Each structure stands twice: as structure tokens, then as C-alpha cells.
Amino acid sequence: MKKRFISYLICIFIFVSCAPSEMVQPPQKPAKVALVLGAGASKGFAHIGVLKVLESNRIPIHMVVGTSAGSFVGSLYAYGYDSFQLQKMAISIEKGDIADISIPDNGFIKGELLENYINRAVRNTPMEKMRIPFYAVATNIQNGQEVVFGTGNTGKAVRASCSIPGIFRSVKITGQMYVDGGVVSPVAVDAARRMGADIVIAVDISADIANIQPESTIETILQSISIMYSRISNVQLSKADVVIKPKVGYIGSADFNKRHEAILEGEKAAMEALPKINAIIAKLKQEGRIE
């Protein structure tokens, strides 16, 4: 018994003596950078300007999360269109391509044209097959819950995310009714975190509210909703690593005529944020968490 105990002590001594002086640290997991594109109707053209700057500066994007107009632009980018192709599409698109006006019945716009436009553009690719993982944020109008779509019909998910209450008809998906994601998450930073994002670059196009006089029922609804977006987005924006805020307050939510200006404002705001973004990416590269 005594010999066995001595042998045991000797084994412990040998093990301790041979152990490395420092514990080997496990490699850190690769970092995921999420681009979160916010709600804002026609102001969403600014997202394209942001993408132009990020793309030209080779900022890696591993995930795209979009709400309303952000889901529209985000779905096309996640599918594989580059920012210059998106700009070309933005210049050629007309309201009639995506807005099927009808007699008001839970909304002025049915939304079928918008759904079909996206599905044609992405060649009916389902969300889970996108080149970059893509998530569209909508609101369950029956219980008020945020819902993040990441699989299934891309056009329908984007349509649901864009269905501004009072403007678009709500969308039924698997027995539930959905409206614009901006009702609960105009800039869905929390959703990006839940989907595994380590770094969040958020684009907020709702904060800059200008003194615009609405001239129609639709414009009044859109202006009211823009004010709502700007008030409720701050909670989530505080959790983003970088917030890009294009100055698009002077652009009406239904104004397609200022798409060029919106794109330029997106570029300007992204350029202002670029030093902070580059510093984050450089740190991640130094840590070996990103290529």
C-alpha cells in the first residue's frame, strides 16, 4: 500500500514537472461582421451608397440583416449584386415596378409586385441559399413580436418586412399576419447579435428628421412612421459597434426623385465612419480572427 502511494506521488511529480509553463490558449473563433440596414422607405437608397464605400474598401461582411427598405437592398446584396449593380437598378426602378396601387383594403398597396420584383432579381433563390447569410425582420401584427426570417421565399419575407401599416397590406405567412419590421426594430442590432454577429455595423436612415410638409394621406402616414422609427431605434443603436447615419432627412419617404442624393449621402456617411471601421477590422486581423 505504501509503495503504491509513493508511486502515485512520483507520477504526480513527473506530470507537474513536464507540464508546460503556460496553458495553451484555444484559438479564438473567427469574427462575424454583420451589416444591419435600417428602415426608411425611399431613404433606403442611401444603403447603396454605404455599400459602395464598404465594398471599395474591402470591408468583410459575413451577414446582412435588413428591416423594411433595408431588407429590400440587403436581399439583393446578399444574393450577389455588387454595389454598382445595385446603383444601376436603383436608377432604373420606378414606383410602378414595386407598388401595385389598389382600392384601400387594409392598405393602399398589395405588395405582390414588390415580392415578384425581388424573386425575379434573385432568380427565386430561397433565403438560406444566399451568397451571404441574409435575414429580414418583420412584425407579427397579431402579437406584436419581432420575427426574423432566414429561410424560405425571399420575396415574400422582404414584402412582409416592407409592409408599412396603412400603406401595404399585411402579409400572411404560415397562418400568421406580418407587417413592417420597423414597427418594433427599425435597425435590428439585437437580431444580428442573436444570429451570431460579433461586430455590428448599423445603418440608420431614420434619425435625421427634417421639416417636411406632407401633401397626401400616404405621405402623412410615412412621415408619422419615420418619426416613430427615429424614436424607437436608439435603444438598439447603442448596442452597435459602428453606426452610420446618412443625412437624408430632407428626402421624403415616398420621394423617388432624390435617389441620387440619397446614394451620395450614404457614401458621405460611410466615409466618415470608415476610420472607426478600419480600426476594428485591423484589430480583428491582428488577433487572427478575420482574414
mmCIF file of N, CA and C in Angstrom, residues 128-261:
data_model
loop_
_atom_site.group_PDB
_atom_site.id
_atom_site.type_symbol
_atom_site.label_atom_id
_atom_site.label_comp_id
_atom_site.label_asym_id
_atom_site.label_seq_id
_atom_site.Cartn_x
_atom_site.Cartn_y
_atom_site.Cartn_z
ATOM 1 N N GLU A 128 -32.066 30.885 -47.471
ATOM 2 C CA GLU A 128 -30.978 30.076 -46.925
ATOM 3 C C GLU A 128 -29.896 29.745 -47.957
ATOM 4 N N LYS A 129 -30.128 30.083 -49.237
ATOM 5 C CA LYS A 129 -29.155 29.801 -50.290
ATOM 6 C C LYS A 129 -28.411 31.049 -50.759
ATOM 7 N N MET A 130 -28.584 32.155 -50.063
ATOM 8 C CA MET A 130 -27.925 33.391 -50.465
ATOM 9 C C MET A 130 -26.398 33.277 -50.331
ATOM 10 N N ARG A 131 -25.691 34.086 -51.117
ATOM 11 C CA ARG A 131 -24.222 34.083 -51.049
ATOM 12 C C ARG A 131 -23.744 34.523 -49.668
ATOM 13 N N ILE A 132 -24.399 35.521 -49.113
ATOM 14 C CA ILE A 132 -24.139 35.984 -47.754
ATOM 15 C C ILE A 132 -25.396 35.689 -46.938
ATOM 16 N N PRO A 133 -25.263 35.117 -45.741
ATOM 17 C CA PRO A 133 -26.451 34.880 -44.911
ATOM 18 C C PRO A 133 -27.273 36.164 -44.761
ATOM 19 N N PHE A 134 -28.579 36.030 -44.995
ATOM 20 C CA PHE A 134 -29.461 37.195 -45.019
ATOM 21 C C PHE A 134 -30.681 36.959 -44.142
ATOM 22 N N TYR A 135 -31.050 38.003 -43.393
ATOM 23 C CA TYR A 135 -32.214 37.923 -42.510
ATOM 24 C C TYR A 135 -33.085 39.160 -42.698
ATOM 25 N N ALA A 136 -34.379 38.935 -42.837
ATOM 26 C CA ALA A 136 -35.337 40.026 -42.986
ATOM 27 C C ALA A 136 -36.202 40.100 -41.731
ATOM 28 N N VAL A 137 -36.347 41.295 -41.196
ATOM 29 C CA VAL A 137 -37.070 41.495 -39.940
ATOM 30 C C VAL A 137 -38.470 42.017 -40.221
ATOM 31 N N ALA A 138 -39.466 41.358 -39.635
ATOM 32 C CA ALA A 138 -40.869 41.767 -39.771
ATOM 33 C C ALA A 138 -41.507 41.775 -38.390
ATOM 34 N N THR A 139 -42.761 42.222 -38.345
ATOM 35 C CA THR A 139 -43.512 42.264 -37.090
ATOM 36 C C THR A 139 -44.771 41.418 -37.215
ATOM 37 N N ASN A 140 -44.970 40.510 -36.282
ATOM 38 C CA ASN A 140 -46.217 39.740 -36.232
ATOM 39 C C ASN A 140 -47.298 40.677 -35.703
ATOM 40 N N ILE A 141 -48.238 41.052 -36.563
ATOM 41 C CA ILE A 141 -49.231 42.054 -36.195
ATOM 42 C C ILE A 141 -50.260 41.508 -35.213
ATOM 43 N N GLN A 142 -50.287 40.185 -35.058
ATOM 44 C CA GLN A 142 -51.260 39.593 -34.136
ATOM 45 C C GLN A 142 -50.790 39.633 -32.679
ATOM 46 N N ASN A 143 -49.466 39.598 -32.480
ATOM 47 C CA ASN A 143 -48.974 39.612 -31.095
ATOM 48 C C ASN A 143 -47.881 40.654 -30.845
ATOM 49 N N GLY A 144 -47.485 41.381 -31.890
ATOM 50 C CA GLY A 144 -46.502 42.443 -31.718
ATOM 51 C C GLY A 144 -45.065 41.981 -31.592
ATOM 52 N N GLN A 145 -44.794 40.710 -31.897
ATOM 53 C CA GLN A 145 -43.441 40.174 -31.747
ATOM 54 C C GLN A 145 -42.587 40.421 -32.988
ATOM 55 N N GLU A 146 -41.308 40.696 -32.744
ATOM 56 C CA GLU A 146 -40.338 40.759 -33.830
ATOM 57 C C GLU A 146 -40.121 39.342 -34.364
ATOM 58 N N VAL A 147 -40.104 39.204 -35.687
ATOM 59 C CA VAL A 147 -39.849 37.910 -36.319
ATOM 60 C C VAL A 147 -38.725 38.094 -37.328
ATOM 61 N N VAL A 148 -37.742 37.206 -37.269
ATOM 62 C CA VAL A 148 -36.596 37.283 -38.167
ATOM 63 C C VAL A 148 -36.657 36.110 -39.135
ATOM 64 N N PHE A 149 -36.889 36.410 -40.402
ATOM 65 C CA PHE A 149 -36.934 35.377 -41.426
ATOM 66 C C PHE A 149 -35.533 35.127 -41.973
ATOM 67 N N GLY A 150 -35.144 33.849 -42.021
ATOM 68 C CA GLY A 150 -33.836 33.498 -42.556
ATOM 69 C C GLY A 150 -33.884 32.330 -43.520
ATOM 70 N N THR A 151 -35.088 31.791 -43.732
ATOM 71 C CA THR A 151 -35.275 30.692 -44.682
ATOM 72 C C THR A 151 -36.566 30.940 -45.457
ATOM 73 N N GLY A 152 -36.670 30.270 -46.577
ATOM 74 C CA GLY A 152 -37.913 30.329 -47.332
ATOM 75 C C GLY A 152 -37.904 31.364 -48.447
ATOM 76 N N ASN A 153 -39.097 31.732 -48.885
ATOM 77 C CA ASN A 153 -39.330 32.619 -50.019
ATOM 78 C C ASN A 153 -38.759 34.019 -49.738
ATOM 79 N N THR A 154 -37.722 34.381 -50.469
ATOM 80 C CA THR A 154 -37.051 35.662 -50.217
ATOM 81 C C THR A 154 -37.978 36.842 -50.475
ATOM 82 N N GLY A 155 -38.668 36.822 -51.619
ATOM 83 C CA GLY A 155 -39.546 37.927 -51.963
ATOM 84 C C GLY A 155 -40.659 38.134 -50.959
ATOM 85 N N LYS A 156 -41.218 37.049 -50.475
ATOM 86 C CA LYS A 156 -42.317 37.165 -49.511
ATOM 87 C C LYS A 156 -41.816 37.705 -48.172
ATOM 88 N N ALA A 157 -40.633 37.265 -47.750
ATOM 89 C CA ALA A 157 -40.069 37.762 -46.493
ATOM 90 C C ALA A 157 -39.770 39.258 -46.590
ATOM 91 N N VAL A 158 -39.214 39.686 -47.715
ATOM 92 C CA VAL A 158 -38.924 41.101 -47.919
ATOM 93 C C VAL A 158 -40.225 41.901 -47.987
ATOM 94 N N ARG A 159 -41.203 41.350 -48.657
ATOM 95 C CA ARG A 159 -42.513 42.006 -48.727
ATOM 96 C C ARG A 159 -43.095 42.204 -47.331
ATOM 97 N N ALA A 160 -43.007 41.170 -46.501
ATOM 98 C CA ALA A 160 -43.509 41.284 -45.129
ATOM 99 C C ALA A 160 -42.744 42.360 -44.373
ATOM 100 N N SER A 161 -41.420 42.363 -44.526
ATOM 101 C CA SER A 161 -40.573 43.329 -43.827
ATOM 102 C C SER A 161 -40.870 44.761 -44.258
ATOM 103 N N CYS A 162 -41.325 44.932 -45.512
ATOM 104 C CA CYS A 162 -41.590 46.263 -46.076
ATOM 105 C C CYS A 162 -43.046 46.709 -45.952
ATOM 106 N N SER A 163 -43.905 45.886 -45.378
ATOM 107 C CA SER A 163 -45.345 46.176 -45.381
ATOM 108 C C SER A 163 -45.715 47.199 -44.315
ATOM 109 N N ILE A 164 -45.438 48.455 -44.634
ATOM 110 C CA ILE A 164 -45.719 49.558 -43.719
ATOM 111 C C ILE A 164 -47.218 49.614 -43.437
ATOM 112 N N PRO A 165 -47.617 49.561 -42.166
ATOM 113 C CA PRO A 165 -49.046 49.560 -41.828
ATOM 114 C C PRO A 165 -49.767 50.771 -42.407
ATOM 115 N N GLY A 166 -50.914 50.511 -43.006
ATOM 116 C CA GLY A 166 -51.699 51.580 -43.597
ATOM 117 C C GLY A 166 -51.329 51.876 -45.034
ATOM 118 N N ILE A 167 -50.116 51.463 -45.445
ATOM 119 C CA ILE A 167 -49.663 51.658 -46.824
ATOM 120 C C ILE A 167 -49.735 50.344 -47.590
ATOM 121 N N PHE A 168 -49.096 49.327 -47.045
ATOM 122 C CA PHE A 168 -49.122 47.992 -47.646
ATOM 123 C C PHE A 168 -50.110 47.101 -46.896
ATOM 124 N N ARG A 169 -50.694 46.180 -47.603
ATOM 125 C CA ARG A 169 -51.493 45.151 -46.940
ATOM 126 C C ARG A 169 -50.563 44.239 -46.145
ATOM 127 N N SER A 170 -51.036 43.762 -45.031
ATOM 128 C CA SER A 170 -50.251 42.803 -44.252
ATOM 129 C C SER A 170 -50.103 41.504 -45.042
ATOM 130 N N VAL A 171 -49.082 40.740 -44.707
ATOM 131 C CA VAL A 171 -48.739 39.531 -45.465
ATOM 132 C C VAL A 171 -48.939 38.297 -44.603
ATOM 133 N N LYS A 172 -49.613 37.300 -45.158
ATOM 134 C CA LYS A 172 -49.814 36.051 -44.422
ATOM 135 C C LYS A 172 -48.711 35.057 -44.778
ATOM 136 N N ILE A 173 -48.033 34.546 -43.752
ATOM 137 C CA ILE A 173 -47.003 33.519 -43.918
ATOM 138 C C ILE A 173 -47.251 32.459 -42.865
ATOM 139 N N THR A 174 -47.456 31.234 -43.313
ATOM 140 C CA THR A 174 -47.753 30.088 -42.433
ATOM 141 C C THR A 174 -48.809 30.432 -41.373
ATOM 142 N N GLY A 175 -49.878 31.050 -41.827
ATOM 143 C CA GLY A 175 -51.022 31.285 -40.957
ATOM 144 C C GLY A 175 -50.936 32.512 -40.068
ATOM 145 N N GLN A 176 -49.815 33.249 -40.108
ATOM 146 C CA GLN A 176 -49.648 34.446 -39.295
ATOM 147 C C GLN A 176 -49.566 35.678 -40.198
ATOM 148 N N MET A 177 -50.005 36.814 -39.670
ATOM 149 C CA MET A 177 -50.005 38.053 -40.443
ATOM 150 C C MET A 177 -48.831 38.940 -40.018
ATOM 151 N N TYR A 178 -48.128 39.478 -41.017
ATOM 152 C CA TYR A 178 -46.924 40.261 -40.748
ATOM 153 C C TYR A 178 -46.977 41.640 -41.405
ATOM 154 N N VAL A 179 -46.358 42.604 -40.714
ATOM 155 C CA VAL A 179 -46.198 43.954 -41.254
ATOM 156 C C VAL A 179 -44.748 44.380 -41.096
ATOM 157 N N ASP A 180 -44.486 45.595 -41.487
ATOM 158 C CA ASP A 180 -43.151 46.187 -41.487
ATOM 159 C C ASP A 180 -42.374 45.929 -40.187
ATOM 160 N N GLY A 181 -41.131 45.484 -40.319
ATOM 161 C CA GLY A 181 -40.312 45.200 -39.150
ATOM 162 C C GLY A 181 -39.950 46.432 -38.348
ATOM 163 N N GLY A 182 -40.054 47.615 -38.992
ATOM 164 C CA GLY A 182 -39.721 48.845 -38.299
ATOM 165 C C GLY A 182 -40.658 49.180 -37.158
ATOM 166 N N VAL A 183 -41.814 48.540 -37.107
ATOM 167 C CA VAL A 183 -42.751 48.766 -36.007
ATOM 168 C C VAL A 183 -42.093 48.425 -34.671
ATOM 169 N N VAL A 184 -41.223 47.418 -34.684
ATOM 170 C CA VAL A 184 -40.547 47.015 -33.442
ATOM 171 C C VAL A 184 -39.026 47.158 -33.514
ATOM 172 N N SER A 185 -38.438 47.013 -34.713
ATOM 173 C CA SER A 185 -36.967 47.044 -34.848
ATOM 174 C C SER A 185 -36.548 47.780 -36.111
ATOM 175 N N PRO A 186 -36.586 49.123 -36.095
ATOM 176 C CA PRO A 186 -36.173 49.869 -37.296
ATOM 177 C C PRO A 186 -34.731 49.579 -37.713
ATOM 178 N N VAL A 187 -33.862 49.350 -36.731
ATOM 179 C CA VAL A 187 -32.468 48.966 -37.011
ATOM 180 C C VAL A 187 -32.178 47.768 -36.110
ATOM 181 N N ALA A 188 -32.207 46.576 -36.689
ATOM 182 C CA ALA A 188 -32.284 45.341 -35.898
ATOM 183 C C ALA A 188 -30.920 44.831 -35.424
ATOM 184 N N VAL A 189 -30.299 45.590 -34.547
ATOM 185 C CA VAL A 189 -28.995 45.203 -33.989
ATOM 186 C C VAL A 189 -29.135 43.943 -33.132
ATOM 187 N N ASP A 190 -30.167 43.896 -32.307
ATOM 188 C CA ASP A 190 -30.366 42.732 -31.439
ATOM 189 C C ASP A 190 -30.500 41.446 -32.256
ATOM 190 N N ALA A 191 -31.222 41.513 -33.359
ATOM 191 C CA ALA A 191 -31.397 40.333 -34.207
ATOM 192 C C ALA A 191 -30.054 39.862 -34.748
ATOM 193 N N ALA A 192 -29.207 40.809 -35.149
ATOM 194 C CA ALA A 192 -27.884 40.440 -35.660
ATOM 195 C C ALA A 192 -27.051 39.747 -34.592
ATOM 196 N N ARG A 193 -27.122 40.245 -33.373
ATOM 197 C CA ARG A 193 -26.389 39.611 -32.268
ATOM 198 C C ARG A 193 -26.892 38.188 -32.048
ATOM 199 N N ARG A 194 -28.208 38.016 -32.071
ATOM 200 C CA ARG A 194 -28.767 36.669 -31.860
ATOM 201 C C ARG A 194 -28.338 35.704 -32.959
ATOM 202 N N MET A 195 -28.119 36.216 -34.151
ATOM 203 C CA MET A 195 -27.708 35.372 -35.262
ATOM 204 C C MET A 195 -26.200 35.121 -35.276
ATOM 205 N N GLY A 196 -25.499 35.618 -34.257
ATOM 206 C CA GLY A 196 -24.088 35.294 -34.107
ATOM 207 C C GLY A 196 -23.106 36.376 -34.488
ATOM 208 N N ALA A 197 -23.567 37.602 -34.694
ATOM 209 C CA ALA A 197 -22.657 38.679 -35.076
ATOM 210 C C ALA A 197 -21.779 39.090 -33.908
ATOM 211 N N ASP A 198 -20.476 39.234 -34.185
ATOM 212 C CA ASP A 198 -19.531 39.741 -33.188
ATOM 213 C C ASP A 198 -19.364 41.253 -33.318
ATOM 214 N N ILE A 199 -19.371 41.717 -34.561
ATOM 215 C CA ILE A 199 -19.261 43.144 -34.852
ATOM 216 C C ILE A 199 -20.488 43.554 -35.657
ATOM 217 N N VAL A 200 -21.116 44.652 -35.252
ATOM 218 C CA VAL A 200 -22.311 45.127 -35.953
ATOM 219 C C VAL A 200 -22.062 46.532 -36.486
ATOM 220 N N ILE A 201 -22.197 46.662 -37.808
ATOM 221 C CA ILE A 201 -22.189 47.969 -38.464
ATOM 222 C C ILE A 201 -23.636 48.278 -38.815
ATOM 223 N N ALA A 202 -24.216 49.259 -38.167
ATOM 224 C CA ALA A 202 -25.630 49.579 -38.350
ATOM 225 C C ALA A 202 -25.790 50.849 -39.180
ATOM 226 N N VAL A 203 -26.732 50.826 -40.105
ATOM 227 C CA VAL A 203 -27.019 51.996 -40.936
ATOM 228 C C VAL A 203 -28.409 52.497 -40.586
ATOM 229 N N ASP A 204 -28.454 53.678 -40.000
ATOM 230 C CA ASP A 204 -29.716 54.270 -39.539
ATOM 231 C C ASP A 204 -30.102 55.413 -40.471
ATOM 232 N N ILE A 205 -31.199 55.238 -41.198
ATOM 233 C CA ILE A 205 -31.665 56.276 -42.127
ATOM 234 C C ILE A 205 -32.918 56.967 -41.603
ATOM 235 N N SER A 206 -33.219 56.747 -40.328
ATOM 236 C CA SER A 206 -34.446 57.309 -39.755
ATOM 237 C C SER A 206 -34.196 58.457 -38.795
ATOM 238 N N ALA A 207 -32.946 58.639 -38.370
ATOM 239 C CA ALA A 207 -32.662 59.595 -37.300
ATOM 240 C C ALA A 207 -32.796 61.044 -37.738
ATOM 241 N N ASP A 208 -32.477 61.311 -38.999
ATOM 242 C CA ASP A 208 -32.436 62.693 -39.489
ATOM 243 C C ASP A 208 -33.822 63.111 -39.983
ATOM 244 N N ILE A 209 -34.635 63.631 -39.075
ATOM 245 C CA ILE A 209 -35.990 64.055 -39.416
ATOM 246 C C ILE A 209 -35.984 65.544 -39.749
ATOM 247 N N ALA A 210 -36.399 65.878 -40.973
ATOM 248 C CA ALA A 210 -36.423 67.279 -41.392
ATOM 249 C C ALA A 210 -37.851 67.809 -41.387
ATOM 250 N N ASN A 211 -37.976 69.097 -41.542
ATOM 251 C CA ASN A 211 -39.273 69.766 -41.537
ATOM 252 C C ASN A 211 -39.924 69.638 -42.919
ATOM 253 N N ILE A 212 -40.599 68.501 -43.138
ATOM 254 C CA ILE A 212 -41.244 68.230 -44.420
ATOM 255 C C ILE A 212 -42.761 68.305 -44.240
ATOM 256 N N GLN A 213 -43.417 69.027 -45.146
ATOM 257 C CA GLN A 213 -44.877 69.161 -45.092
ATOM 258 C C GLN A 213 -45.515 68.078 -45.960
ATOM 259 N N PRO A 214 -46.137 67.048 -45.361
ATOM 260 C CA PRO A 214 -46.791 66.011 -46.169
ATOM 261 C C PRO A 214 -47.938 66.603 -46.990
ATOM 262 N N GLU A 215 -48.113 66.098 -48.200
ATOM 263 C CA GLU A 215 -49.140 66.640 -49.080
ATOM 264 C C GLU A 215 -50.203 65.628 -49.454
ATOM 265 N N SER A 216 -50.119 64.413 -48.917
ATOM 266 C CA SER A 216 -51.124 63.396 -49.211
ATOM 267 C C SER A 216 -51.278 62.482 -48.005
ATOM 268 N N THR A 217 -52.296 61.638 -48.058
ATOM 269 C CA THR A 217 -52.521 60.697 -46.963
ATOM 270 C C THR A 217 -51.333 59.760 -46.794
ATOM 271 N N ILE A 218 -50.830 59.243 -47.909
ATOM 272 C CA ILE A 218 -49.701 58.315 -47.845
ATOM 273 C C ILE A 218 -48.466 59.009 -47.278
ATOM 274 N N GLU A 219 -48.207 60.239 -47.725
ATOM 275 C CA GLU A 219 -47.044 60.969 -47.221
ATOM 276 C C GLU A 219 -47.169 61.268 -45.723
ATOM 277 N N THR A 220 -48.395 61.544 -45.281
ATOM 278 C CA THR A 220 -48.623 61.799 -43.859
ATOM 279 C C THR A 220 -48.340 60.556 -43.032
ATOM 280 N N ILE A 221 -48.814 59.407 -43.511
ATOM 281 C CA ILE A 221 -48.572 58.142 -42.800
ATOM 282 C C ILE A 221 -47.074 57.852 -42.760
ATOM 283 N N LEU A 222 -46.406 58.016 -43.904
ATOM 284 C CA LEU A 222 -44.975 57.720 -43.969
ATOM 285 C C LEU A 222 -44.161 58.655 -43.078
ATOM 286 N N GLN A 223 -44.519 59.937 -43.047
ATOM 287 C CA GLN A 223 -43.803 60.871 -42.181
ATOM 288 C C GLN A 223 -44.010 60.516 -40.713
ATOM 289 N N SER A 224 -45.230 60.118 -40.373
ATOM 290 C CA SER A 224 -45.518 59.724 -38.991
ATOM 291 C C SER A 224 -44.709 58.502 -38.591
ATOM 292 N N ILE A 225 -44.618 57.556 -39.513
ATOM 293 C CA ILE A 225 -43.871 56.328 -39.226
ATOM 294 C C ILE A 225 -42.373 56.623 -39.144
ATOM 295 N N SER A 226 -41.880 57.557 -39.969
ATOM 296 C CA SER A 226 -40.469 57.936 -39.891
ATOM 297 C C SER A 226 -40.138 58.503 -38.515
ATOM 298 N N ILE A 227 -41.045 59.313 -37.979
ATOM 299 C CA ILE A 227 -40.850 59.866 -36.641
ATOM 300 C C ILE A 227 -40.810 58.741 -35.602
ATOM 301 N N MET A 228 -41.701 57.760 -35.768
ATOM 302 C CA MET A 228 -41.727 56.616 -34.856
ATOM 303 C C MET A 228 -40.409 55.841 -34.928
ATOM 304 N N TYR A 229 -39.939 55.587 -36.155
ATOM 305 C CA TYR A 229 -38.670 54.881 -36.328
ATOM 306 C C TYR A 229 -37.549 55.585 -35.567
ATOM 307 N N SER A 230 -37.472 56.911 -35.747
ATOM 308 C CA SER A 230 -36.369 57.665 -35.164
ATOM 309 C C SER A 230 -36.390 57.625 -33.642
ATOM 310 N N ARG A 231 -37.587 57.491 -33.073
ATOM 311 C CA ARG A 231 -37.702 57.499 -31.616
ATOM 312 C C ARG A 231 -37.351 56.145 -30.994
ATOM 313 N N ILE A 232 -37.696 55.060 -31.689
ATOM 314 C CA ILE A 232 -37.525 53.741 -31.050
ATOM 315 C C ILE A 232 -36.230 53.023 -31.457
ATOM 316 N N SER A 233 -35.487 53.612 -32.395
ATOM 317 C CA SER A 233 -34.274 52.923 -32.862
ATOM 318 C C SER A 233 -33.080 53.108 -31.925
ATOM 319 N N ASN A 234 -33.126 54.142 -31.076
ATOM 320 C CA ASN A 234 -31.950 54.474 -30.264
ATOM 321 C C ASN A 234 -31.516 53.360 -29.314
ATOM 322 N N VAL A 235 -32.467 52.619 -28.782
ATOM 323 C CA VAL A 235 -32.136 51.565 -27.817
ATOM 324 C C VAL A 235 -31.209 50.529 -28.448
ATOM 325 N N GLN A 236 -31.534 50.093 -29.655
ATOM 326 C CA GLN A 236 -30.706 49.084 -30.305
ATOM 327 C C GLN A 236 -29.427 49.681 -30.890
ATOM 328 N N LEU A 237 -29.503 50.907 -31.355
ATOM 329 C CA LEU A 237 -28.310 51.522 -31.939
ATOM 330 C C LEU A 237 -27.176 51.628 -30.928
ATOM 331 N N SER A 238 -27.515 51.785 -29.670
ATOM 332 C CA SER A 238 -26.485 51.902 -28.630
ATOM 333 C C SER A 238 -25.682 50.612 -28.480
ATOM 334 N N LYS A 239 -26.191 49.515 -29.030
ATOM 335 C CA LYS A 239 -25.509 48.225 -28.926
ATOM 336 C C LYS A 239 -24.670 47.900 -30.153
ATOM 337 N N ALA A 240 -24.682 48.779 -31.160
ATOM 338 C CA ALA A 240 -23.891 48.555 -32.371
ATOM 339 C C ALA A 240 -22.457 49.009 -32.143
ATOM 340 N N ASP A 241 -21.529 48.408 -32.875
ATOM 341 C CA ASP A 241 -20.127 48.809 -32.783
ATOM 342 C C ASP A 241 -19.860 50.086 -33.577
ATOM 343 N N VAL A 242 -20.537 50.196 -34.714
ATOM 344 C CA VAL A 242 -20.430 51.389 -35.559
ATOM 345 C C VAL A 242 -21.830 51.741 -36.047
ATOM 346 N N VAL A 243 -22.178 53.020 -35.989
ATOM 347 C CA VAL A 243 -23.471 53.479 -36.514
ATOM 348 C C VAL A 243 -23.208 54.492 -37.621
ATOM 349 N N ILE A 244 -23.746 54.220 -38.784
ATOM 350 C CA ILE A 244 -23.644 55.117 -39.939
ATOM 351 C C ILE A 244 -25.001 55.796 -40.105
ATOM 352 N N LYS A 245 -24.985 57.139 -40.140
ATOM 353 C CA LYS A 245 -26.245 57.884 -40.204
ATOM 354 C C LYS A 245 -26.246 58.847 -41.399
ATOM 355 N N PRO A 246 -26.669 58.366 -42.564
ATOM 356 C CA PRO A 246 -26.761 59.268 -43.719
ATOM 357 C C PRO A 246 -27.741 60.411 -43.437
ATOM 358 N N LYS A 247 -27.392 61.601 -43.898
ATOM 359 C CA LYS A 247 -28.238 62.770 -43.667
ATOM 360 C C LYS A 247 -29.285 62.867 -44.776
ATOM 361 N N VAL A 248 -30.351 62.093 -44.591
ATOM 362 C CA VAL A 248 -31.400 62.002 -45.622
ATOM 363 C C VAL A 248 -32.745 62.528 -45.121
ATOM 364 N N GLY A 249 -32.710 63.320 -44.064
ATOM 365 C CA GLY A 249 -33.954 63.834 -43.506
ATOM 366 C C GLY A 249 -34.731 64.711 -44.453
ATOM 367 N N TYR A 250 -34.035 65.355 -45.392
ATOM 368 C CA TYR A 250 -34.719 66.240 -46.335
ATOM 369 C C TYR A 250 -35.415 65.471 -47.459
ATOM 370 N N ILE A 251 -35.203 64.157 -47.496
ATOM 371 C CA ILE A 251 -35.820 63.325 -48.536
ATOM 372 C C ILE A 251 -37.112 62.727 -47.997
ATOM 373 N N GLY A 252 -38.207 62.969 -48.695
ATOM 374 C CA GLY A 252 -39.481 62.407 -48.274
ATOM 375 C C GLY A 252 -39.484 60.894 -48.391
ATOM 376 N N SER A 253 -40.232 60.244 -47.512
ATOM 377 C CA SER A 253 -40.250 58.777 -47.502
ATOM 378 C C SER A 253 -40.832 58.188 -48.778
ATOM 379 N N ALA A 254 -41.604 58.985 -49.516
ATOM 380 C CA ALA A 254 -42.192 58.495 -50.764
ATOM 381 C C ALA A 254 -41.535 59.143 -51.984
ATOM 382 N N ASP A 255 -40.419 59.807 -51.782
ATOM 383 C CA ASP A 255 -39.770 60.579 -52.838
ATOM 384 C C ASP A 255 -38.717 59.756 -53.569
ATOM 385 N N PHE A 256 -39.055 59.296 -54.766
ATOM 386 C CA PHE A 256 -38.119 58.543 -55.593
ATOM 387 C C PHE A 256 -37.213 59.472 -56.398
ATOM 388 N N ASN A 257 -37.542 60.744 -56.450
ATOM 389 C CA ASN A 257 -36.806 61.670 -57.301
ATOM 390 C C ASN A 257 -35.440 62.048 -56.744
ATOM 391 N N LYS A 258 -35.221 61.787 -55.465
ATOM 392 C CA LYS A 258 -33.939 62.159 -54.855
ATOM 393 C C LYS A 258 -33.066 60.936 -54.576
ATOM 394 N N ARG A 259 -33.223 59.912 -55.384
ATOM 395 C CA ARG A 259 -32.454 58.680 -55.151
ATOM 396 C C ARG A 259 -30.946 58.927 -55.294
ATOM 397 N N HIS A 260 -30.561 59.796 -56.250
ATOM 398 C CA HIS A 260 -29.129 60.099 -56.430
ATOM 399 C C HIS A 260 -28.564 60.756 -55.180
ATOM 400 N N GLU A 261 -29.326 61.734 -54.647
ATOM 401 C CA GLU A 261 -28.880 62.416 -53.440
ATOM 402 C C GLU A 261 -28.765 61.460 -52.266
#
